[in-house]
Amino acid sequence: MAPAQSAFTLSGIALPEEEDPLGIWQLSQTTEAVSFSAAAETPEEPAWRIALPELPETAEHLLTDHLQALTLSEQDLGQAQQTLLALSTQEAVSFSATEPLAGPQAALLDAVEALKQPVSYDLKLQEDAETQKLYRQWQSFIEQVRRTLMHYARIETTLAAAPVGLTEVGWTGDFKTTWPAKTTGFSPHRQYHLQAVHLALGSRIALLRVVSIVSTGAAGLALKAAMPGAQVLLLPATWKFVRDVLKELRKSWPQIQSLI
Amino acid sequence: MAEVTLQEAVKKFANDLAARVQNFVNDVSVLEVRTYTTPHDQVKILINDRPDVTEIANEGNVSLRAYTQVSFDGDTAICVPVEEDGSVDKGVWEIHNQTVEQAMDNRAKMLKSIGEAAASALTALQKTKE
């Protein structure tokens, strides 16, 4: 488990099932986790908060592990993208049931096959609570990702509850960074905040990449279904596939899982 | 109907991103990086009350210590932080330069990612109409 004093929290956006698809951030709709005042208000803009423990070795270890988690998430997104490409371009897809991604692949291909059936897919949608839920999740996800791009990104780093640095990044990429004046010369604390900014902005880009991979994947799979409009109908199933693939692949990160 | 609602959501996403890309192209001509320092208690106020940093800098509660403006054509304007004796404050200057590198890297990645996301969503919508 992560040390009790630490937290990597994302607030101001509401992702489906209150879960970061990358598995890096804990979602929070309030500032309670790292705020300094009980009266703190819910932020309007997305905010990434990194609360580090006082012990330098532990703080560095936590940051390194989370940065590694981001790198692994980016790799896993690449694997999801490649798998989607293979599923959409291969005539006959075969995979062993023991493969870690067998379940998500089978579920996605079932969704493609369902579109080929003569029964109206709209009728099927209205009857299928799970599909409806996925539709709502995908809509919510793209809305929240859109929201992260429309607002300032705030990144706040604290160490043992003391402020280390605050950065605001405008949507065009302008940076405003504020540091406590007492810190002079080289300070590892400042490096912590720079790493925190890298982690937060990298996570935002990775979420945007999820949208690209799902949209492109659904468009590719629509060719298999050979049905007009299939790519939009396949977006929720493709979203579920990418989310499940990321979850599945995260199981191979035991050393990082223990920290999240 | 779910299909229409989802299509509208995708369309909104794609249109917003496309507008962002357009604005990016217009606004990307200059990248500004500002580095401030402030007394410890002011950082807490910044985090809790979320005032506009530029405004409270004008009030004197936050000091703008370093500033870099990078134009699209490569022209760069820099304000270097100095100590009372006129020597460069190396600590602030070093961290500011690292932030500038981070900002340039982030802008490049964001522009690429927003373009890709908007293109993928628009492609899906266009294929729907075909």
mmCIF file of C-alpha atoms in Angstrom:
data_model
loop_
_atom_site.group_PDB
_atom_site.id
_atom_site.type_symbol
_atom_site.label_atom_id
_atom_site.label_comp_id
_atom_site.label_asym_id
_atom_site.label_seq_id
_atom_site.Cartn_x
_atom_site.Cartn_y
_atom_site.Cartn_z
ATOM 1 C CA MET A 1 0.000 0.000 0.000
ATOM 2 C CA ALA A 2 1.067 3.590 -0.585
ATOM 3 C CA PRO A 3 2.174 5.534 2.477
ATOM 4 C CA ALA A 4 -0.785 7.141 4.213
ATOM 5 C CA GLN A 5 0.623 10.647 3.712
ATOM 6 C CA SER A 6 0.814 10.297 -0.070
ATOM 7 C CA ALA A 7 -1.848 10.808 -2.683
ATOM 8 C CA PHE A 8 -1.942 11.286 -6.425
ATOM 9 C CA THR A 9 -5.355 12.825 -6.909
ATOM 10 C CA LEU A 10 -7.209 14.133 -9.933
ATOM 11 C CA SER A 11 -10.207 16.365 -9.262
ATOM 12 C CA GLY A 12 -12.479 18.589 -11.294
ATOM 13 C CA ILE A 13 -13.411 15.916 -13.793
ATOM 14 C CA ALA A 14 -15.624 12.848 -13.396
ATOM 15 C CA LEU A 15 -14.421 9.830 -15.321
ATOM 16 C CA PRO A 16 -16.697 6.788 -15.795
ATOM 17 C CA GLU A 17 -16.971 4.552 -12.746
ATOM 18 C CA GLU A 18 -14.842 7.107 -10.897
ATOM 19 C CA GLU A 19 -11.785 5.370 -12.216
ATOM 20 C CA ASP A 20 -8.711 6.566 -14.083
ATOM 21 C CA PRO A 21 -8.411 4.256 -17.128
ATOM 22 C CA LEU A 22 -4.639 4.609 -16.827
ATOM 23 C CA GLY A 23 -4.676 3.429 -13.219
ATOM 24 C CA ILE A 24 -2.415 6.276 -12.069
ATOM 25 C CA TRP A 25 -4.687 8.800 -10.356
ATOM 26 C CA GLN A 26 -7.279 8.560 -7.631
ATOM 27 C CA LEU A 27 -10.322 10.531 -8.679
ATOM 28 C CA SER A 28 -11.719 13.089 -6.295
ATOM 29 C CA GLN A 29 -14.494 15.627 -6.693
ATOM 30 C CA THR A 30 -13.360 17.616 -3.686
ATOM 31 C CA THR A 31 -10.123 19.128 -2.459
ATOM 32 C CA GLU A 32 -10.305 17.419 0.903
ATOM 33 C CA ALA A 33 -7.407 15.067 0.296
ATOM 34 C CA VAL A 34 -4.686 17.705 0.245
ATOM 35 C CA SER A 35 -6.405 21.003 1.022
ATOM 36 C CA PHE A 36 -5.249 23.256 3.813
ATOM 37 C CA SER A 37 -8.645 24.495 4.768
ATOM 38 C CA ALA A 38 -11.943 22.831 5.491
ATOM 39 C CA ALA A 39 -13.672 25.550 3.518
ATOM 40 C CA ALA A 40 -11.861 24.748 0.286
ATOM 41 C CA GLU A 41 -14.223 24.747 -2.656
ATOM 42 C CA THR A 42 -14.555 22.249 -5.437
ATOM 43 C CA PRO A 43 -12.288 23.451 -8.243
ATOM 44 C CA GLU A 44 -13.772 24.513 -11.535
ATOM 45 C CA GLU A 45 -10.785 23.378 -13.500
ATOM 46 C CA PRO A 46 -9.132 19.971 -13.533
ATOM 47 C CA ALA A 47 -6.467 19.758 -10.828
ATOM 48 C CA TRP A 48 -3.775 17.175 -10.333
ATOM 49 C CA ARG A 49 -2.544 17.027 -6.746
ATOM 50 C CA ILE A 50 0.540 15.202 -5.659
ATOM 51 C CA ALA A 51 0.918 14.862 -1.913
ATOM 52 C CA LEU A 52 4.278 13.386 -1.015
ATOM 53 C CA PRO A 53 5.514 12.085 2.320
ATOM 54 C CA GLU A 54 8.374 13.829 4.126
ATOM 55 C CA LEU A 55 10.923 11.038 3.801
ATOM 56 C CA PRO A 56 12.948 11.850 0.631
ATOM 57 C CA GLU A 57 13.558 8.235 -0.348
ATOM 58 C CA THR A 58 9.852 7.446 -0.150
ATOM 59 C CA ALA A 59 8.856 10.591 -2.053
ATOM 60 C CA GLU A 60 11.337 9.844 -4.843
ATOM 61 C CA HIS A 61 10.248 6.215 -4.944
ATOM 62 C CA LEU A 62 6.579 7.176 -5.282
ATOM 63 C CA LEU A 63 7.234 9.658 -8.064
ATOM 64 C CA THR A 64 9.490 7.245 -9.943
ATOM 65 C CA ASP A 65 6.899 4.484 -9.712
ATOM 66 C CA HIS A 66 4.086 6.707 -10.941
ATOM 67 C CA LEU A 67 6.185 7.979 -13.827
ATOM 68 C CA GLN A 68 6.956 4.367 -14.686
ATOM 69 C CA ALA A 69 3.233 3.627 -14.534
ATOM 70 C CA LEU A 70 2.649 6.408 -17.075
ATOM 71 C CA THR A 71 5.292 4.947 -19.387
ATOM 72 C CA LEU A 72 3.757 1.495 -19.077
ATOM 73 C CA SER A 73 0.275 2.896 -19.701
ATOM 74 C CA GLU A 74 1.513 4.516 -22.896
ATOM 75 C CA GLN A 75 2.995 1.177 -23.987
ATOM 76 C CA ASP A 76 -0.227 -0.633 -23.119
ATOM 77 C CA LEU A 77 -2.210 1.893 -25.151
ATOM 78 C CA GLY A 78 0.069 1.068 -28.057
ATOM 79 C CA GLN A 79 -0.667 -2.624 -27.581
ATOM 80 C CA ALA A 80 -4.420 -1.954 -27.495
ATOM 81 C CA GLN A 81 -4.071 0.055 -30.695
ATOM 82 C CA GLN A 82 -2.135 -2.730 -32.430
ATOM 83 C CA THR A 83 -4.640 -5.354 -31.304
ATOM 84 C CA LEU A 84 -7.531 -3.268 -32.640
ATOM 85 C CA LEU A 85 -5.737 -2.901 -35.940
ATOM 86 C CA ALA A 86 -5.215 -6.666 -36.140
ATOM 87 C CA LEU A 87 -8.850 -7.359 -35.281
ATOM 88 C CA SER A 88 -10.092 -4.994 -37.962
ATOM 89 C CA THR A 89 -7.734 -6.087 -40.742
ATOM 90 C CA GLN A 90 -7.625 -9.870 -40.323
ATOM 91 C CA GLU A 91 -10.360 -11.931 -41.950
ATOM 92 C CA ALA A 92 -10.315 -14.721 -39.390
ATOM 93 C CA VAL A 93 -9.070 -13.929 -35.925
ATOM 94 C CA SER A 94 -7.844 -16.718 -33.725
ATOM 95 C CA PHE A 95 -6.509 -16.432 -30.230
ATOM 96 C CA SER A 96 -6.023 -18.781 -27.359
ATOM 97 C CA ALA A 97 -8.558 -18.572 -24.560
ATOM 98 C CA THR A 98 -5.647 -18.464 -22.139
ATOM 99 C CA GLU A 99 -4.228 -15.268 -23.618
ATOM 100 C CA PRO A 100 -4.677 -12.345 -21.247
ATOM 101 C CA LEU A 101 -6.529 -10.311 -23.859
ATOM 102 C CA ALA A 102 -8.732 -13.179 -25.067
ATOM 103 C CA GLY A 103 -11.765 -12.019 -23.065
ATOM 104 C CA PRO A 104 -11.781 -8.408 -24.287
ATOM 105 C CA GLN A 105 -11.113 -9.527 -27.883
ATOM 106 C CA ALA A 106 -13.972 -12.028 -27.830
ATOM 107 C CA ALA A 107 -16.371 -9.446 -26.380
ATOM 108 C CA LEU A 108 -15.455 -6.906 -29.029
ATOM 109 C CA LEU A 109 -15.824 -9.380 -31.898
ATOM 110 C CA ASP A 110 -19.227 -10.370 -30.494
ATOM 111 C CA ALA A 111 -20.281 -6.730 -30.734
ATOM 112 C CA VAL A 112 -19.117 -6.588 -34.353
ATOM 113 C CA GLU A 113 -20.993 -9.820 -35.161
ATOM 114 C CA ALA A 114 -24.140 -8.468 -33.511
ATOM 115 C CA LEU A 115 -24.142 -5.583 -35.978
ATOM 116 C CA LYS A 116 -24.211 -8.051 -38.852
ATOM 117 C CA GLN A 117 -27.445 -9.596 -37.619
ATOM 118 C CA PRO A 118 -30.655 -8.580 -39.387
ATOM 119 C CA VAL A 119 -32.267 -7.508 -36.097
ATOM 120 C CA SER A 120 -32.203 -3.752 -35.649
ATOM 121 C CA TYR A 121 -29.215 -2.820 -33.538
ATOM 122 C CA ASP A 122 -31.191 0.121 -32.181
ATOM 123 C CA LEU A 123 -33.732 -2.285 -30.756
ATOM 124 C CA LYS A 124 -30.947 -4.372 -29.293
ATOM 125 C CA LEU A 125 -29.461 -1.245 -27.708
ATOM 126 C CA GLN A 126 -32.723 -0.354 -26.040
ATOM 127 C CA GLU A 127 -32.964 -3.827 -24.536
ATOM 128 C CA ASP A 128 -29.366 -4.205 -23.484
ATOM 129 C CA ALA A 129 -28.672 -2.421 -20.209
ATOM 130 C CA GLU A 130 -24.947 -3.144 -20.408
ATOM 131 C CA THR A 131 -24.667 -1.578 -23.861
ATOM 132 C CA GLN A 132 -26.640 1.446 -22.726
ATOM 133 C CA LYS A 133 -24.314 1.801 -19.767
ATOM 134 C CA LEU A 134 -21.292 1.704 -22.084
ATOM 135 C CA TYR A 135 -22.875 4.339 -24.307
ATOM 136 C CA ARG A 136 -23.290 6.649 -21.340
ATOM 137 C CA GLN A 137 -19.754 5.913 -20.150
ATOM 138 C CA TRP A 138 -18.210 6.719 -23.506
ATOM 139 C CA GLN A 139 -20.198 9.938 -23.824
ATOM 140 C CA SER A 140 -19.144 10.899 -20.334
ATOM 141 C CA PHE A 141 -15.512 10.035 -21.035
ATOM 142 C CA ILE A 142 -15.193 12.151 -24.161
ATOM 143 C CA GLU A 143 -16.997 15.013 -22.427
ATOM 144 C CA GLN A 144 -14.578 14.877 -19.501
ATOM 145 C CA VAL A 145 -11.527 14.641 -21.762
ATOM 146 C CA ARG A 146 -12.873 17.619 -23.684
ATOM 147 C CA ARG A 147 -13.219 19.411 -20.365
ATOM 148 C CA THR A 148 -9.567 18.838 -19.477
ATOM 149 C CA LEU A 149 -8.639 20.672 -22.677
ATOM 150 C CA MET A 150 -11.012 23.610 -22.239
ATOM 151 C CA HIS A 151 -9.648 24.656 -18.846
ATOM 152 C CA TYR A 152 -6.377 25.464 -17.177
ATOM 153 C CA ALA A 153 -4.572 22.435 -15.834
ATOM 154 C CA ARG A 154 -3.503 22.995 -12.237
ATOM 155 C CA ILE A 155 -0.768 20.883 -10.752
ATOM 156 C CA GLU A 156 -0.125 21.202 -7.036
ATOM 157 C CA THR A 157 2.676 19.437 -5.209
ATOM 158 C CA THR A 158 2.944 19.218 -1.446
ATOM 159 C CA LEU A 159 5.484 17.531 0.754
ATOM 160 C CA ALA A 160 4.345 16.549 4.240
ATOM 161 C CA ALA A 161 1.390 18.906 3.652
ATOM 162 C CA ALA A 162 3.710 21.880 2.929
ATOM 163 C CA PRO A 163 3.392 23.479 -0.528
ATOM 164 C CA VAL A 164 6.261 22.702 -2.880
ATOM 165 C CA GLY A 165 5.064 24.186 -6.160
ATOM 166 C CA LEU A 166 2.000 25.209 -8.102
ATOM 167 C CA THR A 167 1.805 25.228 -11.888
ATOM 168 C CA GLU A 168 -1.015 26.416 -14.130
ATOM 169 C CA VAL A 169 -0.881 25.399 -17.759
ATOM 170 C CA GLY A 170 -3.127 27.235 -20.174
ATOM 171 C CA TRP A 171 -4.728 25.388 -23.044
ATOM 172 C CA THR A 172 -2.188 26.872 -25.458
ATOM 173 C CA GLY A 173 0.631 25.589 -23.260
ATOM 174 C CA ASP A 174 1.655 28.750 -21.407
ATOM 175 C CA PHE A 175 3.097 27.958 -17.984
ATOM 176 C CA LYS A 176 2.812 29.887 -14.725
ATOM 177 C CA THR A 177 4.767 28.288 -11.907
ATOM 178 C CA THR A 178 4.918 29.566 -8.339
ATOM 179 C CA TRP A 179 7.518 28.448 -5.810
ATOM 180 C CA PRO A 180 7.869 29.195 -2.109
ATOM 181 C CA ALA A 181 10.495 31.926 -1.839
ATOM 182 C CA LYS A 182 12.455 30.265 0.958
ATOM 183 C CA THR A 183 13.720 27.540 -1.320
ATOM 184 C CA THR A 184 16.976 28.764 -2.822
ATOM 185 C CA GLY A 185 19.449 27.083 -5.098
ATOM 186 C CA PHE A 186 19.048 23.490 -6.170
ATOM 187 C CA SER A 187 16.317 21.736 -4.270
ATOM 188 C CA PRO A 188 15.097 18.189 -4.689
ATOM 189 C CA HIS A 189 11.650 19.505 -3.806
ATOM 190 C CA ARG A 190 11.610 21.544 -6.983
ATOM 191 C CA GLN A 191 12.546 18.474 -8.971
ATOM 192 C CA TYR A 192 9.622 16.680 -7.349
ATOM 193 C CA HIS A 193 7.259 19.321 -8.660
ATOM 194 C CA LEU A 194 8.749 19.242 -12.164
ATOM 195 C CA GLN A 195 8.271 15.476 -12.194
ATOM 196 C CA ALA A 196 4.714 15.932 -10.923
ATOM 197 C CA VAL A 197 3.987 18.353 -13.773
ATOM 198 C CA HIS A 198 5.414 15.864 -16.256
ATOM 199 C CA LEU A 199 3.235 13.117 -14.787
ATOM 200 C CA ALA A 200 0.051 15.221 -14.864
ATOM 201 C CA LEU A 201 0.470 16.587 -18.383
ATOM 202 C CA GLY A 202 1.552 13.185 -19.693
ATOM 203 C CA SER A 203 -1.586 11.659 -18.177
ATOM 204 C CA ARG A 204 -3.754 14.283 -19.848
ATOM 205 C CA ILE A 205 -2.198 13.502 -23.220
ATOM 206 C CA ALA A 206 -2.650 9.760 -22.619
ATOM 207 C CA LEU A 207 -6.379 10.279 -21.940
ATOM 208 C CA LEU A 208 -6.646 12.161 -25.209
ATOM 209 C CA ARG A 209 -4.859 9.289 -26.909
ATOM 210 C CA VAL A 210 -7.514 6.896 -25.578
ATOM 211 C CA VAL A 211 -10.085 8.893 -27.552
ATOM 212 C CA SER A 212 -7.994 8.625 -30.734
ATOM 213 C CA ILE A 213 -7.416 4.898 -30.337
ATOM 214 C CA VAL A 214 -11.071 4.131 -29.604
ATOM 215 C CA SER A 215 -12.349 6.305 -32.485
ATOM 216 C CA THR A 216 -9.862 4.936 -34.992
ATOM 217 C CA GLY A 217 -10.403 1.363 -33.774
ATOM 218 C CA ALA A 218 -14.190 1.627 -34.076
ATOM 219 C CA ALA A 219 -13.851 3.010 -37.605
ATOM 220 C CA GLY A 220 -11.616 0.079 -38.590
ATOM 221 C CA LEU A 221 -13.954 -2.503 -37.074
ATOM 222 C CA ALA A 222 -16.932 -0.918 -38.840
ATOM 223 C CA LEU A 223 -15.481 -2.198 -42.110
ATOM 224 C CA LYS A 224 -15.900 -5.719 -40.755
ATOM 225 C CA ALA A 225 -19.523 -5.083 -39.874
ATOM 226 C CA ALA A 226 -20.146 -3.551 -43.313
ATOM 227 C CA MET A 227 -23.020 -1.523 -41.943
ATOM 228 C CA PRO A 228 -23.523 2.222 -42.420
ATOM 229 C CA GLY A 229 -22.956 4.056 -39.150
ATOM 230 C CA ALA A 230 -21.375 1.024 -37.513
ATOM 231 C CA GLN A 231 -18.335 2.982 -36.350
ATOM 232 C CA VAL A 232 -20.464 5.148 -34.065
ATOM 233 C CA LEU A 233 -22.379 2.124 -32.775
ATOM 234 C CA LEU A 234 -19.082 0.365 -32.085
ATOM 235 C CA LEU A 235 -17.550 3.205 -30.092
ATOM 236 C CA PRO A 236 -18.857 2.000 -26.701
ATOM 237 C CA ALA A 237 -17.745 -1.599 -27.273
ATOM 238 C CA THR A 238 -14.338 -0.387 -28.451
ATOM 239 C CA TRP A 239 -14.092 1.872 -25.408
ATOM 240 C CA LYS A 240 -14.825 -1.125 -23.181
ATOM 241 C CA PHE A 241 -12.201 -3.133 -25.050
ATOM 242 C CA VAL A 242 -9.474 -0.506 -24.543
ATOM 243 C CA ARG A 243 -10.409 -0.016 -20.897
ATOM 244 C CA ASP A 244 -10.423 -3.774 -20.237
ATOM 245 C CA VAL A 245 -7.122 -4.261 -22.087
ATOM 246 C CA LEU A 246 -5.480 -1.571 -19.962
ATOM 247 C CA LYS A 247 -6.845 -3.179 -16.814
ATOM 248 C CA GLU A 248 -5.664 -6.607 -17.903
ATOM 249 C CA LEU A 249 -2.187 -5.461 -18.833
ATOM 250 C CA ARG A 250 -1.853 -3.576 -15.546
ATOM 251 C CA LYS A 251 -1.925 -6.898 -13.769
ATOM 252 C CA SER A 252 1.628 -7.395 -14.941
ATOM 253 C CA TRP A 253 2.777 -4.378 -12.918
ATOM 254 C CA PRO A 254 2.807 -5.889 -9.437
ATOM 255 C CA GLN A 255 5.496 -3.570 -8.134
ATOM 256 C CA ILE A 256 3.484 -0.500 -9.152
ATOM 257 C CA GLN A 257 0.062 -1.871 -8.298
ATOM 258 C CA SER A 258 1.166 -2.058 -4.692
ATOM 259 C CA LEU A 259 1.540 1.718 -4.649
ATOM 260 C CA ILE A 260 -1.708 2.728 -6.293
ATOM 261 C CA MET B 1 -32.359 7.274 -29.446
ATOM 262 C CA ALA B 2 -28.930 6.246 -28.185
ATOM 263 C CA GLU B 3 -27.259 6.345 -31.611
ATOM 264 C CA VAL B 4 -28.258 9.940 -32.250
ATOM 265 C CA THR B 5 -27.223 11.051 -28.771
ATOM 266 C CA LEU B 6 -23.841 9.397 -29.049
ATOM 267 C CA GLN B 7 -23.304 10.764 -32.526
ATOM 268 C CA GLU B 8 -24.067 14.236 -31.234
ATOM 269 C CA ALA B 9 -21.587 13.764 -28.409
ATOM 270 C CA VAL B 10 -18.878 12.622 -30.804
ATOM 271 C CA LYS B 11 -19.682 15.494 -33.128
ATOM 272 C CA LYS B 12 -19.408 18.008 -30.294
ATOM 273 C CA PHE B 13 -16.099 16.524 -29.210
ATOM 274 C CA ALA B 14 -14.722 16.554 -32.757
ATOM 275 C CA ASN B 15 -15.941 20.077 -33.472
ATOM 276 C CA ASP B 16 -14.541 21.441 -30.217
ATOM 277 C CA LEU B 17 -11.178 19.820 -30.862
ATOM 278 C CA ALA B 18 -11.148 21.064 -34.434
ATOM 279 C CA ALA B 19 -11.809 24.572 -33.112
ATOM 280 C CA ARG B 20 -9.019 24.078 -30.584
ATOM 281 C CA VAL B 21 -6.630 23.087 -33.337
ATOM 282 C CA GLN B 22 -7.623 26.181 -35.307
ATOM 283 C CA ASN B 23 -7.151 28.408 -32.272
ATOM 284 C CA PHE B 24 -3.918 26.642 -31.463
ATOM 285 C CA VAL B 25 -2.602 27.544 -34.881
ATOM 286 C CA ASN B 26 -3.577 31.158 -34.262
ATOM 287 C CA ASP B 27 -2.385 31.367 -30.659
ATOM 288 C CA VAL B 28 0.628 29.101 -30.848
ATOM 289 C CA SER B 29 2.732 31.906 -32.265
ATOM 290 C CA VAL B 30 4.019 32.738 -28.789
ATOM 291 C CA LEU B 31 4.760 30.513 -25.814
ATOM 292 C CA GLU B 32 5.085 32.240 -22.459
ATOM 293 C CA VAL B 33 6.616 30.774 -19.335
ATOM 294 C CA ARG B 34 6.489 32.680 -16.066
ATOM 295 C CA THR B 35 8.243 31.690 -12.867
ATOM 296 C CA TYR B 36 7.128 33.293 -9.614
ATOM 297 C CA THR B 37 8.265 33.069 -6.030
ATOM 298 C CA THR B 38 6.148 33.885 -3.033
ATOM 299 C CA PRO B 39 6.252 33.649 0.782
ATOM 300 C CA HIS B 40 5.212 30.263 2.061
ATOM 301 C CA ASP B 41 1.859 31.441 3.389
ATOM 302 C CA GLN B 42 1.010 32.950 0.014
ATOM 303 C CA VAL B 43 1.448 29.572 -1.690
ATOM 304 C CA LYS B 44 -1.213 28.200 0.629
ATOM 305 C CA ILE B 45 -3.516 31.062 -0.349
ATOM 306 C CA LEU B 46 -2.810 30.353 -3.995
ATOM 307 C CA ILE B 47 -3.776 26.733 -3.547
ATOM 308 C CA ASN B 48 -6.824 27.355 -1.385
ATOM 309 C CA ASP B 49 -8.343 30.495 -2.873
ATOM 310 C CA ARG B 50 -7.141 30.102 -6.459
ATOM 311 C CA PRO B 51 -6.652 33.793 -7.225
ATOM 312 C CA ASP B 52 -5.266 34.833 -10.588
ATOM 313 C CA VAL B 53 -1.478 34.697 -10.180
ATOM 314 C CA THR B 54 -0.906 37.633 -12.523
ATOM 315 C CA GLU B 55 -3.307 39.805 -10.503
ATOM 316 C CA ILE B 56 -1.754 39.076 -7.124
ATOM 317 C CA ALA B 57 1.681 39.567 -8.664
ATOM 318 C CA ASN B 58 0.549 43.087 -9.469
ATOM 319 C CA GLU B 59 -0.429 43.487 -5.811
ATOM 320 C CA GLY B 60 3.075 42.501 -4.746
ATOM 321 C CA ASN B 61 2.210 39.240 -2.986
ATOM 322 C CA VAL B 62 3.948 37.180 -5.612
ATOM 323 C CA SER B 63 7.168 38.104 -7.399
ATOM 324 C CA LEU B 64 7.687 37.392 -11.054
ATOM 325 C CA ARG B 65 11.301 36.161 -11.039
ATOM 326 C CA ALA B 66 11.857 34.928 -14.577
ATOM 327 C CA TYR B 67 10.046 35.166 -17.875
ATOM 328 C CA THR B 68 10.598 33.590 -21.265
ATOM 329 C CA GLN B 69 8.684 34.259 -24.435
ATOM 330 C CA VAL B 70 9.405 32.040 -27.402
ATOM 331 C CA SER B 71 7.979 33.113 -30.745
ATOM 332 C CA PHE B 72 7.074 30.691 -33.485
ATOM 333 C CA ASP B 73 9.805 32.132 -35.696
ATOM 334 C CA GLY B 74 12.395 31.413 -33.011
ATOM 335 C CA ASP B 75 12.699 34.894 -31.543
ATOM 336 C CA THR B 76 13.068 34.652 -27.801
ATOM 337 C CA ALA B 77 12.625 37.269 -25.075
ATOM 338 C CA ILE B 78 14.004 36.434 -21.651
ATOM 339 C CA CYS B 79 13.971 38.168 -18.275
ATOM 340 C CA VAL B 80 16.712 36.753 -16.054
ATOM 341 C CA PRO B 81 16.360 36.743 -12.247
ATOM 342 C CA VAL B 82 19.136 38.483 -10.310
ATOM 343 C CA GLU B 83 20.168 38.714 -6.676
ATOM 344 C CA GLU B 84 20.460 42.039 -4.840
ATOM 345 C CA ASP B 85 24.124 42.306 -5.896
ATOM 346 C CA GLY B 86 23.164 41.932 -9.547
ATOM 347 C CA SER B 87 24.368 38.364 -9.953
ATOM 348 C CA VAL B 88 22.084 35.838 -11.617
ATOM 349 C CA ASP B 89 19.937 33.821 -9.205
ATOM 350 C CA LYS B 90 21.107 30.464 -10.491
ATOM 351 C CA GLY B 91 18.574 28.452 -8.517
ATOM 352 C CA VAL B 92 15.570 30.224 -9.996
ATOM 353 C CA TRP B 93 17.186 30.465 -13.405
ATOM 354 C CA GLU B 94 17.921 26.749 -13.545
ATOM 355 C CA ILE B 95 14.407 25.747 -12.573
ATOM 356 C CA HIS B 96 12.919 28.286 -14.982
ATOM 357 C CA ASN B 97 14.913 26.868 -17.890
ATOM 358 C CA GLN B 98 13.769 23.364 -17.023
ATOM 359 C CA THR B 99 10.186 24.628 -17.036
ATOM 360 C CA VAL B 100 10.678 26.245 -20.444
ATOM 361 C CA GLU B 101 11.878 22.915 -21.858
ATOM 362 C CA GLN B 102 8.896 21.185 -20.281
ATOM 363 C CA ALA B 103 6.485 23.766 -21.714
ATOM 364 C CA MET B 104 7.870 23.448 -25.232
ATOM 365 C CA ASP B 105 7.730 19.666 -25.075
ATOM 366 C CA ASN B 106 4.163 19.739 -23.730
ATOM 367 C CA ARG B 107 2.945 22.132 -26.397
ATOM 368 C CA ALA B 108 4.347 19.978 -29.201
ATOM 369 C CA LYS B 109 2.765 16.825 -27.773
ATOM 370 C CA MET B 110 -0.580 18.494 -27.101
ATOM 371 C CA LEU B 111 -0.834 19.906 -30.596
ATOM 372 C CA LYS B 112 -0.103 16.478 -32.062
ATOM 373 C CA SER B 113 -2.544 14.684 -29.747
ATOM 374 C CA ILE B 114 -5.401 17.160 -30.199
ATOM 375 C CA GLY B 115 -4.968 16.968 -33.964
ATOM 376 C CA GLU B 116 -5.053 13.174 -33.920
ATOM 377 C CA ALA B 117 -8.080 12.991 -31.629
ATOM 378 C CA ALA B 118 -10.050 15.525 -33.663
ATOM 379 C CA ALA B 119 -9.136 13.805 -36.926
ATOM 380 C CA SER B 120 -10.167 10.356 -35.638
ATOM 381 C CA ALA B 121 -13.513 11.635 -34.356
ATOM 382 C CA LEU B 122 -14.221 13.576 -37.551
ATOM 383 C CA THR B 123 -13.290 10.537 -39.655
ATOM 384 C CA ALA B 124 -15.790 8.416 -37.735
ATOM 385 C CA LEU B 125 -18.501 10.998 -38.303
ATOM 386 C CA GLN B 126 -17.721 11.374 -41.994
ATOM 387 C CA LYS B 127 -17.891 7.615 -42.518
ATOM 388 C CA THR B 128 -21.275 7.601 -40.844
ATOM 389 C CA LYS B 129 -22.587 9.983 -43.460
ATOM 390 C CA GLU B 130 -21.126 8.012 -46.390
#
